[in-house]
CSV table of C-alpha atoms and ligand atoms in Angstrom, one decimal:
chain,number,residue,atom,x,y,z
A,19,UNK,CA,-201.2,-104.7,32.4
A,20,UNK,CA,-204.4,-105.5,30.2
A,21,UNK,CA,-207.2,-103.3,30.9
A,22,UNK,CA,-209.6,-104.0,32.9
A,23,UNK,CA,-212.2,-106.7,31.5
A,24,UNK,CA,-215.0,-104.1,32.8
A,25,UNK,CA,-213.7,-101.8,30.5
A,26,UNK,CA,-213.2,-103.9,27.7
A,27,UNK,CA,-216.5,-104.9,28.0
A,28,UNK,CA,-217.5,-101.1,28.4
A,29,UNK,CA,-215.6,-100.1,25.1
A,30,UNK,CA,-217.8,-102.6,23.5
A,31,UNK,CA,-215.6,-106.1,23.7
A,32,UNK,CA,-217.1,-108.5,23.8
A,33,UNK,CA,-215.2,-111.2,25.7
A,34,UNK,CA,-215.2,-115.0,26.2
A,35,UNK,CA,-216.7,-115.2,29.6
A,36,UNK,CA,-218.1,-111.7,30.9
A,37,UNK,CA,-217.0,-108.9,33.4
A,38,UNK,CA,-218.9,-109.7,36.6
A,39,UNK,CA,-220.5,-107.5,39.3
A,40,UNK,CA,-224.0,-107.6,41.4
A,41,UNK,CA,-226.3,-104.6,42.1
A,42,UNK,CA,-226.3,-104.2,46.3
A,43,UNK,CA,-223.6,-106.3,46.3
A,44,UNK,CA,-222.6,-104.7,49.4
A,45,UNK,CA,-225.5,-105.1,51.9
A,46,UNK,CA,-227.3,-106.8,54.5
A,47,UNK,CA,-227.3,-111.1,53.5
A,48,UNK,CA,-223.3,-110.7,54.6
A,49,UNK,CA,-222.7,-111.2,58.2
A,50,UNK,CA,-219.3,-108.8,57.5
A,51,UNK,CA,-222.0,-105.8,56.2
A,52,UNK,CA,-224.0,-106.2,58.8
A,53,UNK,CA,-221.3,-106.1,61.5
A,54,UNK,CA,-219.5,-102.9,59.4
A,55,UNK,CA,-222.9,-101.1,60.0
A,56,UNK,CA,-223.3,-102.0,63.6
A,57,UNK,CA,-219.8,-100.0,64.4
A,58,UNK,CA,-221.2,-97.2,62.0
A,59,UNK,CA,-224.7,-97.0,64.3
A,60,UNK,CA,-226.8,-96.6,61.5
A,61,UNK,CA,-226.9,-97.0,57.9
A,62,UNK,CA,-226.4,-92.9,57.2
A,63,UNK,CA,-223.3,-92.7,58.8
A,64,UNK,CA,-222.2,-95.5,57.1
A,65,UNK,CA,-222.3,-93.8,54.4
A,66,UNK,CA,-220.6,-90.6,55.5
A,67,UNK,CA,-217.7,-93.1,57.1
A,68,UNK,CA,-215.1,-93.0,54.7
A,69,UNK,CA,-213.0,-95.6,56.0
A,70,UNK,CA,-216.2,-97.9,56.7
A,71,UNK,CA,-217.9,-97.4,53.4
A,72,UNK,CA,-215.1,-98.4,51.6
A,73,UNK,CA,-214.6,-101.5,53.9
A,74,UNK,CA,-218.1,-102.5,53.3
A,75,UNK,CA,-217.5,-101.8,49.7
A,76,UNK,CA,-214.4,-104.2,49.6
A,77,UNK,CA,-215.9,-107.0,51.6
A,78,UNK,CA,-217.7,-108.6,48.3
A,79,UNK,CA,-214.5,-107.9,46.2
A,80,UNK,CA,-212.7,-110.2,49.0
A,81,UNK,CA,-215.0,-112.5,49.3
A,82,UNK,CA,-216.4,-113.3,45.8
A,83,UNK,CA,-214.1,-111.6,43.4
A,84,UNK,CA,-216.3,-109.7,41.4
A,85,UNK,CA,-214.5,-107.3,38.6
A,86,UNK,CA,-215.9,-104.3,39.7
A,87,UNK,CA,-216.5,-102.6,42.4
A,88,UNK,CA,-219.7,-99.7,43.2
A,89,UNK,CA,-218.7,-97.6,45.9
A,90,UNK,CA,-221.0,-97.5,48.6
A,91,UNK,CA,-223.5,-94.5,49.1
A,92,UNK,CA,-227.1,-94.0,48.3
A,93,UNK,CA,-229.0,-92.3,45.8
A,94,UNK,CA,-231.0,-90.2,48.5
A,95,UNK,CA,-227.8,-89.1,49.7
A,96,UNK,CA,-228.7,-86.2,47.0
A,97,UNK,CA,-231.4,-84.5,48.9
A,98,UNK,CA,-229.7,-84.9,52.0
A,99,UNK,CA,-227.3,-82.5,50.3
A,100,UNK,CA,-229.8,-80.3,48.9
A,101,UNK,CA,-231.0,-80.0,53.3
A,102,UNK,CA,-233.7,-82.5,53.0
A,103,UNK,CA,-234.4,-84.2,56.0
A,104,UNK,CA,-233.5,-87.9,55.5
A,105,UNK,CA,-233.2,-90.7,57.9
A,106,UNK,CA,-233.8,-94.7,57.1
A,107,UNK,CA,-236.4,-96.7,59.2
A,108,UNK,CA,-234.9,-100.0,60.2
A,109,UNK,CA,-237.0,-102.4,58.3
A,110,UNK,CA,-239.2,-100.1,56.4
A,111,UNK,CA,-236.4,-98.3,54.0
A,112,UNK,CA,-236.2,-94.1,53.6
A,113,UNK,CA,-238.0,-90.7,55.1
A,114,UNK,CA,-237.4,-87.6,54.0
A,115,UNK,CA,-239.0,-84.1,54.2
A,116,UNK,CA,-241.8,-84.2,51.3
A,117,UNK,CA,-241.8,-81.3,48.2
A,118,UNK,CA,-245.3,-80.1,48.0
A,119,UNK,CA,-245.6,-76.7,46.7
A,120,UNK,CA,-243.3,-73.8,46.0
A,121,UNK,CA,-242.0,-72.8,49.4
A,122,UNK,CA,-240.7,-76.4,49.9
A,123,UNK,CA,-238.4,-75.9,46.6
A,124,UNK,CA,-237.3,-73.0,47.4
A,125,UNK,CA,-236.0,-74.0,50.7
A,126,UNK,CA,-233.3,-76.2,48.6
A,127,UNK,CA,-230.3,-75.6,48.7
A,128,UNK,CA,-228.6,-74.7,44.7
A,129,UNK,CA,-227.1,-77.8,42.9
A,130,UNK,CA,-222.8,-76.6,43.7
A,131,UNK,CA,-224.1,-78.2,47.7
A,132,UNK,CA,-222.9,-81.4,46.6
A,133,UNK,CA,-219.2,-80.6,46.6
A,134,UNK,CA,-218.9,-80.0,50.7
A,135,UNK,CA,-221.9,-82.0,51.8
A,136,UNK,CA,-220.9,-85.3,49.7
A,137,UNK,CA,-217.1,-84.7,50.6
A,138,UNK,CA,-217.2,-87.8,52.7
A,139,UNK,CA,-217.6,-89.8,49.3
A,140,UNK,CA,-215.0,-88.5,47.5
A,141,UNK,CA,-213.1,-89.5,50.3
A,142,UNK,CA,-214.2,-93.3,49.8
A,143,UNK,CA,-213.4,-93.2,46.5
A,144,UNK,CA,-209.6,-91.9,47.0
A,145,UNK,CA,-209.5,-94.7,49.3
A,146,UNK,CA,-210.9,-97.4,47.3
A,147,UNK,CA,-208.7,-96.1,44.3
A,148,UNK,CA,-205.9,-97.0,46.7
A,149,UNK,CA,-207.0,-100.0,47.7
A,150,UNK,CA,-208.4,-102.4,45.4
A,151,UNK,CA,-207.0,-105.1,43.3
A,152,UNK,CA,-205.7,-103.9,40.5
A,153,UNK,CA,-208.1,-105.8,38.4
A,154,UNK,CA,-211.0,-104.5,39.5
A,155,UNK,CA,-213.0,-101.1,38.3
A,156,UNK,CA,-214.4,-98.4,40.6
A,157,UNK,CA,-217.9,-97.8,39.5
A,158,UNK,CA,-219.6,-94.3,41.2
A,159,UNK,CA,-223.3,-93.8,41.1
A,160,UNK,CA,-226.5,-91.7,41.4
A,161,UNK,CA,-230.3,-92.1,41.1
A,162,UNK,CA,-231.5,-90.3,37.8
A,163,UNK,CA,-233.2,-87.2,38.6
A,164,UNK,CA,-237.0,-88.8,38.2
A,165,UNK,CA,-236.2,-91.1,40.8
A,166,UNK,CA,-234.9,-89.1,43.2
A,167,UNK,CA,-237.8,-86.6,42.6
A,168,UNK,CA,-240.3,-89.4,43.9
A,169,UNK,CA,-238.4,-90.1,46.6
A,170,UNK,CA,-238.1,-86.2,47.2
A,171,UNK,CA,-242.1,-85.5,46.9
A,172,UNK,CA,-243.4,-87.9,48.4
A,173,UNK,CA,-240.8,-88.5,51.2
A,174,UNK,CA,-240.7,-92.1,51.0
A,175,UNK,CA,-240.9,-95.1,48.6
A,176,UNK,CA,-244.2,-95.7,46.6
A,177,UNK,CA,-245.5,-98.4,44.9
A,178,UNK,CA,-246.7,-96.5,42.0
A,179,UNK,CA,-245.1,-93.0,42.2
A,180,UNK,CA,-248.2,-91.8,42.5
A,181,UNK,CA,-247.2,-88.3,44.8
A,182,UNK,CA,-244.9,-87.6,41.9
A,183,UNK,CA,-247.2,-88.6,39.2
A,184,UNK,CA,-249.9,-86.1,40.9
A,185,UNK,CA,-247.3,-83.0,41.3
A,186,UNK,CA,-246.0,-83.5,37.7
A,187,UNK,CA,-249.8,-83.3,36.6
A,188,UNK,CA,-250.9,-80.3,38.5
A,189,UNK,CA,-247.8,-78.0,38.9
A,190,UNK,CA,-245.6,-79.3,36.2
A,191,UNK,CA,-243.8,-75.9,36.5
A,192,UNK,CA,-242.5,-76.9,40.0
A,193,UNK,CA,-241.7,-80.3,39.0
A,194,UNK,CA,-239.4,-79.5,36.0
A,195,UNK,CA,-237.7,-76.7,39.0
A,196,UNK,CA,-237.4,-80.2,40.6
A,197,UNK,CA,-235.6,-82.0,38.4
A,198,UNK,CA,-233.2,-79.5,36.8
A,199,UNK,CA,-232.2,-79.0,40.4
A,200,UNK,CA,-231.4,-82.6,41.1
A,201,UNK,CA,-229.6,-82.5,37.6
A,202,UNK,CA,-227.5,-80.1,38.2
A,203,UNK,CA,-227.2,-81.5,41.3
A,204,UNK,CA,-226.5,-84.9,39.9
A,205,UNK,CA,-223.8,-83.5,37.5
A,206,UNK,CA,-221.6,-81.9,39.8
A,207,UNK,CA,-222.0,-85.0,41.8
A,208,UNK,CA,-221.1,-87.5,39.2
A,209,UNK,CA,-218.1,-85.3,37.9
A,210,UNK,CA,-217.1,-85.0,41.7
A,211,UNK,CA,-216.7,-88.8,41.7
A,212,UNK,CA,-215.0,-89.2,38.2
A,213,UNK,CA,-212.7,-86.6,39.8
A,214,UNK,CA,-211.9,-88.7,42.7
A,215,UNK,CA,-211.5,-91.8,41.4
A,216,UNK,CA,-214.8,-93.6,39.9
A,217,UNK,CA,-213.6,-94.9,36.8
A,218,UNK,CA,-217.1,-95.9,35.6
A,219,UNK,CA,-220.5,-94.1,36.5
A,220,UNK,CA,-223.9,-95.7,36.7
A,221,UNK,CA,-227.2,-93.8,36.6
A,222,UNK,CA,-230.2,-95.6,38.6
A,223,UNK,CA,-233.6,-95.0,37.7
A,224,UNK,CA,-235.6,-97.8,39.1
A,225,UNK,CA,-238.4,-96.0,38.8
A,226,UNK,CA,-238.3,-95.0,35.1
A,227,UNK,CA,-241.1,-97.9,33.8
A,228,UNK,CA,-243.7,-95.5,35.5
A,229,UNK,CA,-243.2,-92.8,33.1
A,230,UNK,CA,-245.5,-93.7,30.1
A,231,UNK,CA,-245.2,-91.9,26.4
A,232,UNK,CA,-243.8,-88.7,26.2
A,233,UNK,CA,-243.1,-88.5,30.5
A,234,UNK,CA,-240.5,-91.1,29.9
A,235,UNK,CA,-238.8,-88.9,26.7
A,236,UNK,CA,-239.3,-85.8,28.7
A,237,UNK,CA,-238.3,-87.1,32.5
A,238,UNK,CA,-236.2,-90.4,32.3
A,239,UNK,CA,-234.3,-90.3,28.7
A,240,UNK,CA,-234.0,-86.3,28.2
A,241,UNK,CA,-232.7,-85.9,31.9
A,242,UNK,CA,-229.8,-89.2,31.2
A,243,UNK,CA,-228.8,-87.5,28.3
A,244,UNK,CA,-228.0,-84.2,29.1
A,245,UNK,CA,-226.1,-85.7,32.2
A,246,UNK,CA,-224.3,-88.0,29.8
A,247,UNK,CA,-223.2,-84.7,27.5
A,248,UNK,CA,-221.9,-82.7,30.4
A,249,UNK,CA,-220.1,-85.5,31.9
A,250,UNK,CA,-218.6,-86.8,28.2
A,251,UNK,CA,-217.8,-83.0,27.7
A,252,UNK,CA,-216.1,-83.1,31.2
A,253,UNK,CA,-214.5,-86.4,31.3
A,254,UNK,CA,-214.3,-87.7,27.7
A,255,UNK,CA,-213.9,-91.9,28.1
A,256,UNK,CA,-214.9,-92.0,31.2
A,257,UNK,CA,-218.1,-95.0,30.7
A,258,UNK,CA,-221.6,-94.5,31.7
A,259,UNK,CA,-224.0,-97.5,32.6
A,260,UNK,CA,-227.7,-95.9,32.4
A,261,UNK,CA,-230.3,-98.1,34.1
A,262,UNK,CA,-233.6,-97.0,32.9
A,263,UNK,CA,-235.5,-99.6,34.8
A,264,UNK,CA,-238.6,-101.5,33.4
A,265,UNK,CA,-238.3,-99.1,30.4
A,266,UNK,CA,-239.8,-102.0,28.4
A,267,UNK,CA,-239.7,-100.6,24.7
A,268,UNK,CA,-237.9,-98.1,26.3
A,269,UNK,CA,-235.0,-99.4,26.5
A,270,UNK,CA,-234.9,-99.7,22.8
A,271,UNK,CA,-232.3,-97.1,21.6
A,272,UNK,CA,-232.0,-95.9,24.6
A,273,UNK,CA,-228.0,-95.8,24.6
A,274,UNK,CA,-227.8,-94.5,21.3
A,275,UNK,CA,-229.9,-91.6,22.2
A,276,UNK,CA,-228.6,-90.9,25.3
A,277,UNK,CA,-225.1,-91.5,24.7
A,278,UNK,CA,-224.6,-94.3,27.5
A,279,UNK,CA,-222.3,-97.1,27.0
A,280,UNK,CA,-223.9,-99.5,28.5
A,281,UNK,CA,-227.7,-100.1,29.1
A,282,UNK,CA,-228.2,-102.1,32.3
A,283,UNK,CA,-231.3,-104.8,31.4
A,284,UNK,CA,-233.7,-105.6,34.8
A,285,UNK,CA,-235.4,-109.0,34.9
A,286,UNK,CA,-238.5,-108.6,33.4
A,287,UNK,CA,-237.2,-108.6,29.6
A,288,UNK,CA,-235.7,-111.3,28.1
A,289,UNK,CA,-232.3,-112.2,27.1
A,290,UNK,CA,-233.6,-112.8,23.3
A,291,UNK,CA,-235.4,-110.0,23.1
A,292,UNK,CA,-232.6,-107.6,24.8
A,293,UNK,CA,-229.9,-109.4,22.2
A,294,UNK,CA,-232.4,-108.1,18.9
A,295,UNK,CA,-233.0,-104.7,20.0
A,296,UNK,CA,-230.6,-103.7,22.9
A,297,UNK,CA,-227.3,-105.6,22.3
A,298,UNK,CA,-227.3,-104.2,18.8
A,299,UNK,CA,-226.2,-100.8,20.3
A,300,UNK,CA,-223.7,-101.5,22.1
A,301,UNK,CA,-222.7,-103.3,25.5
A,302,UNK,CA,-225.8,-104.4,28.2
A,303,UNK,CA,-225.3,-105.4,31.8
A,304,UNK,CA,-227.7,-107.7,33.2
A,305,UNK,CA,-230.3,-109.8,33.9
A,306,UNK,CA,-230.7,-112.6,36.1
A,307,UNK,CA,-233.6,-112.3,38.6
A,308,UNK,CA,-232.3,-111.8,41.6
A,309,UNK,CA,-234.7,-114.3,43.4
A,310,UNK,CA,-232.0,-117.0,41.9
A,311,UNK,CA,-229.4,-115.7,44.9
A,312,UNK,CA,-232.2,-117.1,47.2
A,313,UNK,CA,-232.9,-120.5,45.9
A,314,UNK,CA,-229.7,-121.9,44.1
A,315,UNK,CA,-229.4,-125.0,42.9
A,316,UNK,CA,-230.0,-126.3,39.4
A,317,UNK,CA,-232.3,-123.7,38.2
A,318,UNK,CA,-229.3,-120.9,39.2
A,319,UNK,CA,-226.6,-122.7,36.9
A,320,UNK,CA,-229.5,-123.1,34.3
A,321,UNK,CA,-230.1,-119.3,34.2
A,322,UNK,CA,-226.6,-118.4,34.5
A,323,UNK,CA,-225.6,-120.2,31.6
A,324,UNK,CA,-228.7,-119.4,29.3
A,325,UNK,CA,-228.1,-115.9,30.0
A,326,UNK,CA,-224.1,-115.9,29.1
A,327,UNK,CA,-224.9,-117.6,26.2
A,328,UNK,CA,-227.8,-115.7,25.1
A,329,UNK,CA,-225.5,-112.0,25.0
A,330,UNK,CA,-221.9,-114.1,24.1
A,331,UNK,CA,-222.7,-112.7,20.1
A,332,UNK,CA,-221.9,-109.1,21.7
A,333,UNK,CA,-220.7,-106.9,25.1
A,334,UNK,CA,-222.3,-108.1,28.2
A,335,UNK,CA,-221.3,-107.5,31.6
A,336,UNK,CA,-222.8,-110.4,33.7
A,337,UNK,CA,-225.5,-108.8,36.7
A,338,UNK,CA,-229.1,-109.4,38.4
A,339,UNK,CA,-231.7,-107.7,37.0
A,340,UNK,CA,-232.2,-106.0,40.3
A,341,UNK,CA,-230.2,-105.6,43.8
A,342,UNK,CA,-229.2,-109.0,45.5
A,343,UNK,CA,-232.2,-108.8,48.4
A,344,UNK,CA,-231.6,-109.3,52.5
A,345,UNK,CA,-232.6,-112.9,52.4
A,346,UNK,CA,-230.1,-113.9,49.6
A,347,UNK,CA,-227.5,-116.8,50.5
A,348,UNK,CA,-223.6,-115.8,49.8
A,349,UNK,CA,-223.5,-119.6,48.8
A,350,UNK,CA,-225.2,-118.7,45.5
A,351,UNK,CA,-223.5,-115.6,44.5
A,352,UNK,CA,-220.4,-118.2,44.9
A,353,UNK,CA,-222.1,-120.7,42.4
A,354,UNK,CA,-223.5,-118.0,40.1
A,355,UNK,CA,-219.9,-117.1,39.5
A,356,UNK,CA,-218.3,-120.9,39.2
A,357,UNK,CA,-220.8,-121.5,36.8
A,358,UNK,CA,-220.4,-118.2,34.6
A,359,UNK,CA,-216.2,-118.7,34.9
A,360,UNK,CA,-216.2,-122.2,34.6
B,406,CP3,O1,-225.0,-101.6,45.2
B,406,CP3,C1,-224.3,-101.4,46.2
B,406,CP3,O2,-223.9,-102.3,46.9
B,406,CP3,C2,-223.8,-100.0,46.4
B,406,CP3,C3,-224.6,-99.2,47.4
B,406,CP3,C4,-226.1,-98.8,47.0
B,406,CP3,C5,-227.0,-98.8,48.1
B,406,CP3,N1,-228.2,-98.2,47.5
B,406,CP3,C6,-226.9,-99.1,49.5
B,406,CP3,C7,-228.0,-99.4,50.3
B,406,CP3,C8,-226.7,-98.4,45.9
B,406,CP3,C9,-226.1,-98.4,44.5
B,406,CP3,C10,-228.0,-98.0,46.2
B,406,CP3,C11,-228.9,-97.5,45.2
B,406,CP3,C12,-230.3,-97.2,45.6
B,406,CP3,N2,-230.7,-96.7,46.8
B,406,CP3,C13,-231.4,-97.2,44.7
B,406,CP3,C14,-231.3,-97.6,43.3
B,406,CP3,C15,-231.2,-99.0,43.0
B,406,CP3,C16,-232.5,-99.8,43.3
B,406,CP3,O3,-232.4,-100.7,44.2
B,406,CP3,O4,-233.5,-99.7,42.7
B,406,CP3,C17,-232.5,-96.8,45.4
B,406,CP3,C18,-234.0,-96.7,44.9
B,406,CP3,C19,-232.1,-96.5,46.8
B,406,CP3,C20,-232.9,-95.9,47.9
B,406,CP3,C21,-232.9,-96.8,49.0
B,406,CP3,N3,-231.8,-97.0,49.9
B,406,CP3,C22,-234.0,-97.6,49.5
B,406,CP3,C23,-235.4,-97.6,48.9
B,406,CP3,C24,-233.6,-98.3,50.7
B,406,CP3,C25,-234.4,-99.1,51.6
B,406,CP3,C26,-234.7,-100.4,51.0
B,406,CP3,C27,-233.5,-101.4,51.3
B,406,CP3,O5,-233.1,-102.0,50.3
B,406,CP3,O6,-233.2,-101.4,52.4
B,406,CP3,C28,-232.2,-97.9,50.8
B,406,CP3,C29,-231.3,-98.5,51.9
B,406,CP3,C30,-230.0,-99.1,51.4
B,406,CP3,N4,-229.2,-98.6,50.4
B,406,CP3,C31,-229.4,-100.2,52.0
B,406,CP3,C32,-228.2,-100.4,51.3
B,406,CP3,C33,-227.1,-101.5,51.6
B,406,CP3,C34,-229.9,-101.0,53.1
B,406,CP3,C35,-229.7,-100.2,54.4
B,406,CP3,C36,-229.4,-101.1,55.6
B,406,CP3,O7,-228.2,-101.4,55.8
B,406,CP3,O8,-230.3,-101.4,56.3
């Protein structure tokens, strides 16, 4: 059989009408999610249900036919390993325990955690290696390490990062503790996936555009690389899609210097602009604005097509520039991928 268009793509085809898969693509504007979680209880142990997070990672495979799959989890399901407290408040999004000075580090528990806490996803992953089309790629994940750090510190979402931000400024000793720990963390977790059946793995770091100058070398591209090189060193051709999110300039040799194979584009750069100084490295995933998924029509098809056409000189794997949101309509995700298939 011909491999998989996502790897083709990955391996830096580039191919007549792109690989296609959506960020969230499993998640609350389906009626079959939302039903999934309701047996779960709660969104947590949805996550730790093996046989139910691979459902509700199927469901979008069976209903749309995308060409790749992401396994379902969460990035915070890191410092829940690590024995931070973590729950999810319906409507509002994550808690956890915060990091504010030594004793809270210290109460961590060391990076090799994630092999028995984080079993359950392994255990999604054998079963969706089983399970899916043959057609379709497994892609594993995991929040970079700055990310997860601001989740970690401040024990929620911010707007800003601004928690993190502070603690990076005044006990930069403890951060940089921080974030070795979730790397090492992050390693054994990623490798721990490859090893169970991820074929591809994508690093999320949605927060990486806060990091200005040398904080995004030192904290978002310094931190992707050195998980790229153990994980190359590990598994050698097994892809990596980093997603250094409203990196701007940054994403500018970003690949090349990190060693990912693809660079994932969000929404507020354009497809011109990604083709001169992204595309020229290599293979880029992305970037329709996700809002499209909510309002269809005309302007959707316009978008879809201006945005295949813009990356059809090079690799492009076809994707929002952000996760498809609650209020999305499954009706548009069906027109997004008539129109980009023809
Ligand atoms: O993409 C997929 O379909 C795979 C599963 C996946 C989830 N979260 C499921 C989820 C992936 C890849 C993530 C990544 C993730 N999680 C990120 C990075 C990507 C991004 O969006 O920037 C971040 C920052 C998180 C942390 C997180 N998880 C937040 C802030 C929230 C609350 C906000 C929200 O969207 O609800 C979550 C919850 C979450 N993760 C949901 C899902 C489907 C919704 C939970 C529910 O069912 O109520």
């Amino acid at each position: 059989m011909a491999e998989k268009l996502l790897m083709r793509a990955l391996a830096g085809e580039t191919l007549p009408t792109p690989p296609a898969w959506m960020m969230r693509q499993a998640g609350r504007y389906l009626p079959e999610y939302k039903a999934t979680r309701a047996k779960a209880g709660d969104f947590l142990s949805l996550c730790y249900n093996p046989d139910l997070a691979a459902e509700v990672t199927l469901q979008p495979i069976r209903r749309f036919g995308f060409d790749a799959a992401i396994l379902f989890a969460d990035i915070l399901l890191i410092p829940d390993a690590l024995g931070a407290d973590l729950w999810f408040v319906t409507g509002e999004g994550p808690r956890l325990s915060t990091i504010t000075g030594q004793g809270d580090f210290d109460a961590l528990k060391p990076a090799d955690a994630v092999h028995d806490h984080l079993s359950p996803v392994y255990e999604t992953l054998k079963i969706l290696s089983r399970e899916l089309p043959s057609d379709v790629a497994l892609i594993g994940f995991a929040g970079a390490p700055w990310t997860v750090a601001t989740y970690m510190i401040a024990g929620r979402g911010t707007p800003d990062q601004a928690p993190a931000h502070a603690l990076k400024d005044t006990n930069r000793p403890l951060f940089e503790a921080l974030l070795e720990r979730i790397t090492e963390a992050t390693i054994e977790y990623l490798s721990a996936q490859i090893d169970a059946g991820a074929e591809v793995v994508k690093l999320f770091d949605s927060w990486a555009g806060s990091l200005k100058g040398d904080d995004f070398r030192r904290y978002a591209l310094e931190p992707a690389k050195r998980i790229i090189a153990e994980l190359k060193a590990r598994h050698p051709g097994v892809p990596v899609i980093a997603f250094p999110r409203e990196a701007g300039d940054g994403y500018i040799g970003f690949a090349r210097e990190t060693g990912a194979d693809c660079v994932a584009l969000d929404n507020s750069v354009s497809a011109e602009w990604a083709v001169k100084n992204v595309q020229v490295d290599g293979c880029v995933q992305g970037n329709l604005a996700p809002g499209h998924m909510v309002t269809g029509g005309q302007p959707l098809i316009d978008e879809v097509r201006r945005i295949k056409a813009a990356f059809a000189g090079g690799p492009h794997i076809f994707n929002l520039g952000h996760g498809i949101t609650p209020d999305a309509d499954p009706e548009n995700v069906t027109l997004m991928l008539e129109t980009l298939r023809g």
